[in-house]
Amino acid sequence: MRVKLEARDLVHSFNRQEALHRISFEVREGEFLSILGPSGCGKTTILRILIGLIIPDSGRVFKDGRDITFLPASRRNMGIVFQNYALFQNMTVLGNVEYALKFDKEKKARSRSLAEGIIEQVGLTEHLHKKPYKLSGGQQQRVAIARTLAMNPQVILFDEPMSALDAATRLTLREELKHIQKKFQSTMIYITHDQEEAFALSDRIMVMDKGGIEQLDTPQRILAEPGTDFVRDFVLNNLLIKTKSLVKYVKVEP
Amino acid sequence: MKNRPSLRYFSGPFKAFLGIFLLVSVLLPLLRMFANIGSVDPLAIIAGPRFKQAVIHSLTASAAATVISVALAWVFALCTLRTGMRFREILGVFGTLPMLIPSISHGMGLVFLLGANGLLTRLFNLSGSIYGLKGIVLGSVFYAFPVAFLMFSDILKYQDCSPYEAAAVLGIPRRRQFFSITLPYLRRPLVSVVFAVFTLIITDYGVPLIVGGRYATLPTLMYQEVIGLLHFGEGSVIGAFLLIPAAAAFIFDLLSRDRQSQGFVIQQTLPRKNKFRDAAALGYCLAVCFLIALPIGGFCLLVFAAKYPVDMSFSLANIERTLQMKAGRYLLNSLLIASGTAVLGTGISYALAYWTARTKGRFLKALHLISITSLAIPGLVLGLSYVLFFKGSFFYGSFAILILVNIVHFMASPYLMAYNSLGKLNIHLEEVGQTLGVGRFFVIRDVIIPQTRITILEMLSYFFVNCMMTISAVSFLAASRNRPVALLITQFETQLFFEGAAFVSVLILACNLTVKILIYLYKRKENYRDQPKRREKQRAAA
Ligand SMILES: Nc1ncnc2c1ncn2[C@@H]1O[C@H](COP(=O)(O)OP(=O)(O)OP(=O)(O)O)[C@@H](O)[C@H]1O
Ligand SMILES: [Mg+2]
């Protein structure tokens, strides 16, 4: 598969504290890549560098082989979905999705029908004219996703999009996300705290700790051969604990 | 800023403008005033008998008025927020009414009621003079009561009631609850309110000007020195002195704000019904409101009676006479200054708050501090600084200088309003815009401003109302051409044209009330639009 995004030797510090130490990795076209790691290990920083909200202290970012390190976020053709939705609360669902389209010369004329089409895709047609605060958390996150999809980005980044949602909603939204990815064929990078979620969704998982990459591989291979002790502890043990606690509730017939 | 490419083009000129604005409008004038102290011997002035006496007078009157108004306001706030009495809301609104008339009118009100020919004096055949300490304390109480009340309501509104419920469940007696829950929670805000009210009273000169008589306080002394005797050096010394309580209050607030841990989940429950308590509360509030209404009623009586106290028949002659003395033109001046200040001040403080609340950068903390420091500068001090700094420039005597001084004088509160509500909006809005190809300017225009429109309205009204009332800073700066209408009250008072002074007070009250009512109606409309949301939430909760 083609390489869609490449990060090469990324270094970044906040207040002289290094948050990323020379990180390099590739993301393939159409891939679903999860980033997994403890709090403060630099996941969000990577995402923000990829999309252009931060310019790294050193290192390069390539998209389709082109250096985009200094390209403004607005011209990268990438979208981002945040944990707290960041919706425009003063606009309706339609308004949220249509807003950015109106700034696009080519799409301006069709903005309304484009937006309606996307909203239908995420199953929110009946809420078209509602303000976001009247929707549930899961529905709001779907508006945020629709707003991003409307711009037809080649890469979509998610920064813990589900951590504000309850377990049941997460499961449904997870399925929908899979569905959306198939349909739109977009490359997705997905930050999560939830090991199980990462294993369920991803083509590959990047495990991080303290500003470095511990392992980047398919879920199967991470399970089979964890690259470091950290990976074993952080990923496998956590998964195990989860499974065990689930097993407790399941009556096992002898 | 290297991490924020989007700010690149936008921030340079913007920051330069705000930096120059703060420099020219706050720092340089203040420095000029301090430099002026060097022209006299400050120690000799401070040691002088007149100054000493004024300090003692100021402290005595302010301390007494602070204690009384804080106590009255505290009980009033408890009654309107912590009892089940009837008419709680309307009484609460009524309690803030005195905030809409200038402090000088509160002084006038006292004279109408208790002066030699006052309504109450005649009615009850009172003897003794209202002028002096008594008058200052009474007038200041009227003036400071609503401010203290509003601050207390804010504190009580955001107090978490769940500890009380827990205590009730555990069977902890009421008195213990007071000492273990109420006092620890209230100590800091209470001190904060006391500081603020004390500062408000000690730096006010409207009340002592009218009812002070020979009881000179620091502000009246400063006014005499500067306006009467053109002793700018002496005035500067007193001005510097008046900065002390304000600075102390400011520092206390700053220190305590950081440590205050306000819970996010605020549980509010209505108190249980208690007939006796509610009746007592209602009695108290009605009494307070009656007292508040007295001076305002007095104004109206004075205005509409043909010639108080000789001829009590209804007449518009007083209004006609006041208007002949160009009150209308001065009212226009005031409206112009107040609208100008409201629009420009809101724009500047909103922009400033946007910068400090929603962007990152090195100097923002310092900028934030400077912005709220202006809270600590009394109007008189600001006025004198402006006289010293701008005298002789084309700017002096223009409407623009009055607008500028008012913006600086009243900027801190609106700035904080904007800062708080901008800080509450989702931090990612601009970034989302950026990734969608929508620039910061458009996100501000289409998302940020619409979502903070209520705050913007409140900011506009805060500037407007305060500009209509203020006399402190402008009394040094106003020439005949740009004189605001509130200063007519002083003028009419010296001309013993009390009916005119009363009419002007009523005029100002009417303007301010109109603005407040308009905003209230707008807010109610907005709330009404949001009603379905609340209903839906209730349904979801059920
Ligand atoms: N704007 C900032 N200013 C200062 N330090 C920052 C900033 N953003 C991140 N950091 C620091 O950089 C490190 C990495 O932060 P980052 O947000 O990338 O972590 P994360 O993996 O996303 O954590 P979490 O799971 O909690 O979201 C942390 O130590 C954090 O404190
Ligand atoms: Mg993060």
Coordinates of N, CA, C and O and ligand atoms in Angstrom, one line a residue, chain A residues 43-45 159-160 191, ligand 2:
Chain A
K43 N 0.7 11.9 22.6 CA -0.2 11.5 21.5 C -0.8 12.7 20.8 O -0.7 12.9 19.6
T44 N -1.3 13.6 21.7 CA -2.0 14.8 21.1 C -1.0 15.6 20.3 O -1.3 16.2 19.3
T45 N 0.2 15.7 20.9 CA 1.2 16.6 20.2 C 1.5 16.0 18.8 O 1.6 16.8 17.9
D159 N -8.9 12.7 18.2 CA -8.2 12.8 19.5 C -9.2 12.3 20.6 O -10.0 13.1 21.1
E160 N -9.1 11.1 21.0 CA -10.0 10.5 22.0 C -11.5 10.9 21.8 O -12.1 11.5 22.7
I191 N -6.6 8.4 18.3 CA -6.0 8.3 19.7 C -7.0 7.8 20.6 O -8.2 8.2 20.6
Ligands
MG2 MG -4.1 14.1 24.5

